[in-house]
Tab-separated table of C-alpha atoms in Angstrom:
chain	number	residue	atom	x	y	z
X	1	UNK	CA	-21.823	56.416	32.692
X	2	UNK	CA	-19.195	57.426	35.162
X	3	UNK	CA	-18.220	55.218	38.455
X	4	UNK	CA	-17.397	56.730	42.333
X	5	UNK	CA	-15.848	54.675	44.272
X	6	UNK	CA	-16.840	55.843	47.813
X	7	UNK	CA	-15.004	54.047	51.024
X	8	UNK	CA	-17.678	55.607	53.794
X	9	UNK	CA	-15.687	54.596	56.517
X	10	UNK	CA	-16.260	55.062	60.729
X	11	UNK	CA	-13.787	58.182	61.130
X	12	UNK	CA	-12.577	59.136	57.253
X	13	UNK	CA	-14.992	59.273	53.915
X	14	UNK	CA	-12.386	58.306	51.167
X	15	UNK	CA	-13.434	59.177	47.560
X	16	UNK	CA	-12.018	58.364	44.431
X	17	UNK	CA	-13.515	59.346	40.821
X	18	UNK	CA	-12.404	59.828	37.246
X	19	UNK	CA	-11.855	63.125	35.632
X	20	UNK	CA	-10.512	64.453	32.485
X	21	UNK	CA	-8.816	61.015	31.865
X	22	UNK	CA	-7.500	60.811	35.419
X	23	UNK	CA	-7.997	59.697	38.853
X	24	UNK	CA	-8.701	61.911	41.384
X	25	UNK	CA	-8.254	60.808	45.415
X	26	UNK	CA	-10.312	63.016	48.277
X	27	UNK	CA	-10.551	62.637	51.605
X	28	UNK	CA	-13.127	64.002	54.264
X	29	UNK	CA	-13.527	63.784	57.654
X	30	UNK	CA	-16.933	62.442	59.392
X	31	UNK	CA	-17.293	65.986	60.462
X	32	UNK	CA	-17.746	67.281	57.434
X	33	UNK	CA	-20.756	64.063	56.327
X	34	UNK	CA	-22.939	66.953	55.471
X	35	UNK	CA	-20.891	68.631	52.641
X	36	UNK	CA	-20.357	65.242	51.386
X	37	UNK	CA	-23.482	63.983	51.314
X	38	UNK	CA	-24.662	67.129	49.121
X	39	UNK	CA	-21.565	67.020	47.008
X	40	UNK	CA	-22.249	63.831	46.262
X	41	UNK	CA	-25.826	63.849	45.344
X	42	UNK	CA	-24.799	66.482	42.694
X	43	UNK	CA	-22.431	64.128	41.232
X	44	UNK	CA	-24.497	60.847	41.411
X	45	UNK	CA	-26.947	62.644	38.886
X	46	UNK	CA	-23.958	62.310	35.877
X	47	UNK	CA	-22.527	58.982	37.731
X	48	UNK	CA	-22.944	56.132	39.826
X	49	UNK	CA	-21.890	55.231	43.192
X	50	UNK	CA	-20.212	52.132	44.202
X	51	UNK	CA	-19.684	52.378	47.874
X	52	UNK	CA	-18.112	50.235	50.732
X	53	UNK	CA	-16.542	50.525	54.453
X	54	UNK	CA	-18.525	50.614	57.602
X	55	UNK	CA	-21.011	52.985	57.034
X	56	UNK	CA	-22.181	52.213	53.211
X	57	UNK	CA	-25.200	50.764	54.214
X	58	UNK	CA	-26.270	53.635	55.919
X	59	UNK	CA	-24.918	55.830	53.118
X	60	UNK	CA	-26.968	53.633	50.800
X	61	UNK	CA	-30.380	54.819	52.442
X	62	UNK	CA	-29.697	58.121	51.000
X	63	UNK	CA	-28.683	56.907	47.677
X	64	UNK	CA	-30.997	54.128	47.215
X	65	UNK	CA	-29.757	53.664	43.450
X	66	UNK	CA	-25.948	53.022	44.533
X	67	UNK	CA	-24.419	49.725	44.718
X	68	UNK	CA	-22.967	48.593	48.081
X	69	UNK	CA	-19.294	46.904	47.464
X	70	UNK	CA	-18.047	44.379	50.310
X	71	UNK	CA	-15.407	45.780	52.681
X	72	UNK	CA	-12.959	43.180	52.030
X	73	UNK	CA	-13.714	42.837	48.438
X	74	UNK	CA	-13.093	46.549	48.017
X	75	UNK	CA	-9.959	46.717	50.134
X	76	UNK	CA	-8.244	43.216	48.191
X	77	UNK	CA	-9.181	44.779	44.767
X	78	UNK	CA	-7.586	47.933	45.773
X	79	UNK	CA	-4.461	46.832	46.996
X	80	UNK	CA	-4.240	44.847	44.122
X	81	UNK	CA	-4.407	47.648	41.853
X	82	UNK	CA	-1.825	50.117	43.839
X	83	UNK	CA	0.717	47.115	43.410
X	84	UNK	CA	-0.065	47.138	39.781
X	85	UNK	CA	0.215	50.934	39.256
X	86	UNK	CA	3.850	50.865	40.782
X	87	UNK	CA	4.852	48.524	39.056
X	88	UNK	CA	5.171	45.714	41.490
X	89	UNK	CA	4.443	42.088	40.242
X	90	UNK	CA	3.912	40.539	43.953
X	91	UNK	CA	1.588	37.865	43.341
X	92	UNK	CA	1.283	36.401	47.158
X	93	UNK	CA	1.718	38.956	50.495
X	94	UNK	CA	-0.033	39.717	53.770
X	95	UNK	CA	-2.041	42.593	53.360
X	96	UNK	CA	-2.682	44.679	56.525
X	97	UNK	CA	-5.364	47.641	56.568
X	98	UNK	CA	-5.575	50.022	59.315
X	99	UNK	CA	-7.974	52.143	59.614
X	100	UNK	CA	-10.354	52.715	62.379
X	101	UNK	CA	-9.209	48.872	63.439
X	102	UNK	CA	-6.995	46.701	61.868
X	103	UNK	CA	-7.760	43.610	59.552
X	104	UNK	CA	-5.071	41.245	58.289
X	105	UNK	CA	-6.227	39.524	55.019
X	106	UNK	CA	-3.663	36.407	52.916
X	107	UNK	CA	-3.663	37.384	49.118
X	108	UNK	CA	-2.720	34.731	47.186
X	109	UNK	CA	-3.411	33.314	43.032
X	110	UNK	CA	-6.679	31.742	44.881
X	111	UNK	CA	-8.719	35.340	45.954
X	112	UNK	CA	-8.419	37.092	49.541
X	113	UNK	CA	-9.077	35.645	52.795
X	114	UNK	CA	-9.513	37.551	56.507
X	115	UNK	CA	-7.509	36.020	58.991
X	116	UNK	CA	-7.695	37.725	61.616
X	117	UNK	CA	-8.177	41.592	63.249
X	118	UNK	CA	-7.692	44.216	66.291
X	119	UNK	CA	-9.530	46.686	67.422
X	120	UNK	CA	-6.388	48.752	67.925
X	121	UNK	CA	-5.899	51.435	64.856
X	122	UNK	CA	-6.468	54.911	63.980
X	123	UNK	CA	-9.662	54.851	66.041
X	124	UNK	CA	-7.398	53.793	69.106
X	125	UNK	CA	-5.379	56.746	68.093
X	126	UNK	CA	-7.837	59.318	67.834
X	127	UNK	CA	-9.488	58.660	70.726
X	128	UNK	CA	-7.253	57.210	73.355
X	129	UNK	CA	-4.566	59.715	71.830
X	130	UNK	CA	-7.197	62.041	72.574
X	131	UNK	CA	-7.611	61.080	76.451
X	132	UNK	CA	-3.805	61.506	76.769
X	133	UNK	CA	-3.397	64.883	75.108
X	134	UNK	CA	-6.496	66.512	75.053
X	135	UNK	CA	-5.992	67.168	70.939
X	136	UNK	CA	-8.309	66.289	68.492
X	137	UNK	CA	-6.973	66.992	65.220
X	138	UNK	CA	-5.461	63.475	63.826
X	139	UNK	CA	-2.685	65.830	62.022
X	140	UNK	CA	-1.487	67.347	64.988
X	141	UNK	CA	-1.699	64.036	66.818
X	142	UNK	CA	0.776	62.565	63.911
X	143	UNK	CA	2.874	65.871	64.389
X	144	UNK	CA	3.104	65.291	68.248
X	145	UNK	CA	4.010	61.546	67.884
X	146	UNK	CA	6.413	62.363	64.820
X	147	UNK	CA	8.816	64.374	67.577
X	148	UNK	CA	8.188	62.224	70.592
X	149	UNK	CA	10.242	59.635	72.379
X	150	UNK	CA	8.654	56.440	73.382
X	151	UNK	CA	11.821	55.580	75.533
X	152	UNK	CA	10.797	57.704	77.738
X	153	UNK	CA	7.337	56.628	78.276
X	154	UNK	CA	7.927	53.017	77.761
X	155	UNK	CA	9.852	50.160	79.882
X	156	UNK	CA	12.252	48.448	76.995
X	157	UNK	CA	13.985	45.909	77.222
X	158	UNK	CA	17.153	47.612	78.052
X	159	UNK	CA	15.706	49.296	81.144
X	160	UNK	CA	14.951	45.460	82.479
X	161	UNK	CA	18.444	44.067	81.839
X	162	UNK	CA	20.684	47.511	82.471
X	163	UNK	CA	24.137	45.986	82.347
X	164	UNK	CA	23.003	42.187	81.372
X	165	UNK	CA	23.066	40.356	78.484
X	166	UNK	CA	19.469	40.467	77.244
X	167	UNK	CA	18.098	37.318	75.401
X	168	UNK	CA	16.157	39.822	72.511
X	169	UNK	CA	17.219	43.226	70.943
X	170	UNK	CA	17.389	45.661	73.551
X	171	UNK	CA	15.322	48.508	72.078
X	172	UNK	CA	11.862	45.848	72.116
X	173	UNK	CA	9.070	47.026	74.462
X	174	UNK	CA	9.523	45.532	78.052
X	175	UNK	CA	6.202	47.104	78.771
X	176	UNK	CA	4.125	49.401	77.444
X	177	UNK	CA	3.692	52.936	79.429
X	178	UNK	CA	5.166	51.367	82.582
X	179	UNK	CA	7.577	54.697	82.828
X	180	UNK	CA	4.737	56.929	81.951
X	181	UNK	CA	3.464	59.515	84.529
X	182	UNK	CA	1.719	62.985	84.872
X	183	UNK	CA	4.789	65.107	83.640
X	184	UNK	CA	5.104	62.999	80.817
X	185	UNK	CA	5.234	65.283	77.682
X	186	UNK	CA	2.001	64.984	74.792
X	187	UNK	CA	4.741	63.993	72.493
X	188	UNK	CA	6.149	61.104	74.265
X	189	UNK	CA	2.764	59.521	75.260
X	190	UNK	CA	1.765	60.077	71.539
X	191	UNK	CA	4.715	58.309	70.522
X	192	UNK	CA	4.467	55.297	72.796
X	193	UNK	CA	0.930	55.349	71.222
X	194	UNK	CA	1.943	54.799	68.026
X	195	UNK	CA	4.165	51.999	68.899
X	196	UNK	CA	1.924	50.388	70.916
X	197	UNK	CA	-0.219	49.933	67.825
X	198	UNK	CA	2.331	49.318	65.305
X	199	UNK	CA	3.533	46.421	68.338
X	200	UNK	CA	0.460	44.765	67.965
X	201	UNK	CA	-0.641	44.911	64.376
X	202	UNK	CA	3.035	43.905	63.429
X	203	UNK	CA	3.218	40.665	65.896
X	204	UNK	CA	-0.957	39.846	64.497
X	205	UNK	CA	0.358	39.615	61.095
X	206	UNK	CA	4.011	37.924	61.944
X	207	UNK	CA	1.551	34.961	63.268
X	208	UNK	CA	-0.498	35.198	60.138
X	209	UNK	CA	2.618	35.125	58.107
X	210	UNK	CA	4.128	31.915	59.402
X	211	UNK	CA	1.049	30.034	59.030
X	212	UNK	CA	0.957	31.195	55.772
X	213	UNK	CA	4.578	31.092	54.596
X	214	UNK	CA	4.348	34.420	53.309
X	215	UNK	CA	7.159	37.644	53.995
X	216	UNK	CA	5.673	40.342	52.205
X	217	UNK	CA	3.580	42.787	54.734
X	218	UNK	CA	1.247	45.190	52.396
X	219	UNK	CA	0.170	48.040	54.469
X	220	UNK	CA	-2.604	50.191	53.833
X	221	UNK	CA	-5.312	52.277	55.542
X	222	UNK	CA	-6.145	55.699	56.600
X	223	UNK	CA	-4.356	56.072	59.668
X	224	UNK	CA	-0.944	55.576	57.533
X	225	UNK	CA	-1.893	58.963	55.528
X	226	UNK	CA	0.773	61.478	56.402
X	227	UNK	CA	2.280	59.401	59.432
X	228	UNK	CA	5.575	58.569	59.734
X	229	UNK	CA	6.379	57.576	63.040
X	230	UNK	CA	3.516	55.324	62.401
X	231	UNK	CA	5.433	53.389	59.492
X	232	UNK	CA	8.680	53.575	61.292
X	233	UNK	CA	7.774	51.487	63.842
X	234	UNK	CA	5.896	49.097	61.575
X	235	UNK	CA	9.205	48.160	60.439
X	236	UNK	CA	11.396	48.102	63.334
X	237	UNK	CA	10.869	44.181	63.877
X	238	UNK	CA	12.099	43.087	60.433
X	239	UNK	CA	15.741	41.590	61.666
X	240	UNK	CA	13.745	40.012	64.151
X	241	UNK	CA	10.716	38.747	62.317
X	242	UNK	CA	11.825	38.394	58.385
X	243	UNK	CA	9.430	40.441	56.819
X	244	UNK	CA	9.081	42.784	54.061
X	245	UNK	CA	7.394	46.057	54.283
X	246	UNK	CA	5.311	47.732	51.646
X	247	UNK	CA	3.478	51.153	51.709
X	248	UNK	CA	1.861	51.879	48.385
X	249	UNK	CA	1.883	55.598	48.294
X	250	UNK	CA	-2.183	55.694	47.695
X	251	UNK	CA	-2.724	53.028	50.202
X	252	UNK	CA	-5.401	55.311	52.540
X	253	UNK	CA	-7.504	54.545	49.304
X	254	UNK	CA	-7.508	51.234	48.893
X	255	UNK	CA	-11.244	50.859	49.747
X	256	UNK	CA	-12.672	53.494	47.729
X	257	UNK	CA	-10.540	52.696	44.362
X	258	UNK	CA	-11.593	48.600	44.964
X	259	UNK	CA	-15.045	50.185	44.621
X	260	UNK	CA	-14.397	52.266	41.319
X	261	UNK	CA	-12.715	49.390	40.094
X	262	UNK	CA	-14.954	46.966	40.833
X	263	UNK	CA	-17.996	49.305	39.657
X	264	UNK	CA	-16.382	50.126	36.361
X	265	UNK	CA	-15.699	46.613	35.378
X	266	UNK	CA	-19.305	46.026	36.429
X	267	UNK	CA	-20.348	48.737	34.224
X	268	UNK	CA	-17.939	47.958	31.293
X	269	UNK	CA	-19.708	44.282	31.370
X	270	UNK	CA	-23.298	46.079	31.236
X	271	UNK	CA	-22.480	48.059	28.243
X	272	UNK	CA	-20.983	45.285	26.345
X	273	UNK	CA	-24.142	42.963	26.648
């Protein structure tokens, strides 16, 4: 039988089955729970659901015969597997996921361990993005921030200093907002947003990474789907901080395909005994 791999997460329901002898990737918003819901009680009649994130528990009331995956499990196995489709033979990294927060796991020879998380991710940016624009829509929210300036929301460094010598790179943050006012344009707050978050997530796993001897930052998550500005400034510290970025280009499914995976191995080992 057939395996969905189903990452029911707090603001994105990430899907991933197998179809005519490929992988297929979906992606719904909690607004549209509903539709999913009866989609996928059509399909689990011809296949079975292996689900994770946030919400599979609750999910897992409505499909009482579906197997509930561990969040971190899921997201490690995932990543795993996106390194291994492109080709990538990286063995030991730092693997950050953002999606409605942010966790920051080590991936090593020896399994996956959390270290550490924030609260700040795409939920952050959703909603406080929200409060500063009035827009709802996460892909006009990435728009916005895509054509803003944070320099002109934000206090950097080279604001501080003006004509001095500055003791780090002049572009850094000084503080966050501290120019920001009421004729401050949508696209400039969004855009100090996104660094804001990218700030913190990136200096999180910088500590992570020196306990850990590890230079290799994995990201993946949701909130990187379709955002650049968001993976620009994700990378903007690596003179400063030695790292290496990686964005596998299916990353927002890392979850959901840990799931399939994990489900049809599961199921492989059933059928064999």
């Amino acid at each position: 039988m057939s395996v969905v791999g189903v990452d029911a997460g707090g603001t994105l329901t990430k899907i991933v089955y197998k179809e005519n002898g490929r992988l297929h990737f979906k992606t719904f918003s909690s607004e549209q729970q509903e539709n999913v819901l009866q989609w996928l009680t059509l399909l689990a009649k011809h296949h079975k659901l292996y689900i994770t994130g946030g919400k599979a528990e609750k999910w897992g009331e409505t499909f009482p015969q579906a197997h509930i995956v561990g969040e971190f499990i899921a997201v490690c196995s995932g990543a795993k597997l996106l390194l291994k489709e492109e080709k990538s033979d990286l063995k030991q990294f730092i693997l950050i996921n953002i999606g409605t927060g942010t966790s920051i796991f080590k991936v090593d020879e020896n399994g996956c361990e959390r270290l550490l998380g924030s609260g700040l991710g795409g939920g952050t940016f959703m909603g406080l993005g929200g409060l500063l624009t009035g827009e709802s829509d996460y892909y006009e929210l990435v728009r916005l921030s895509k054509e803003g300036k944070r320099e002109l929301v934000d206090l950097s460094v080279r604001d501080v200093y003006e004509a001095m010598n500055s003791p780090v790179p002049e572009h850094l943050t000084a503080s966050n907002f501290a120019k920001g006012d009421s004729s401050s344009k949508k696209e400039d707050k969004l855009r100090a947003l996104t660094n804001m978050i990218a700030e913190t997530i990136i200096l999180l796993a910088s500590q992570a990474s020196q306990a850990h001897k590890l230079e290799h930052f994995v990201f993946i998550g949701s909130t990187l789907k379709s955002n650049p500005a968001l993976k620009e400034d994700l990378t903007q510290f690596q003179e400063l901080l030695s790292y290496t970025p990686i964005f596998p280009e299916k990353g927002a499914y890392a979850g959901s395909l840990g799931a399939f995976e994990i489900g049809r191995e599961a199921e492989h080992s059933q059928n064999r005994q």
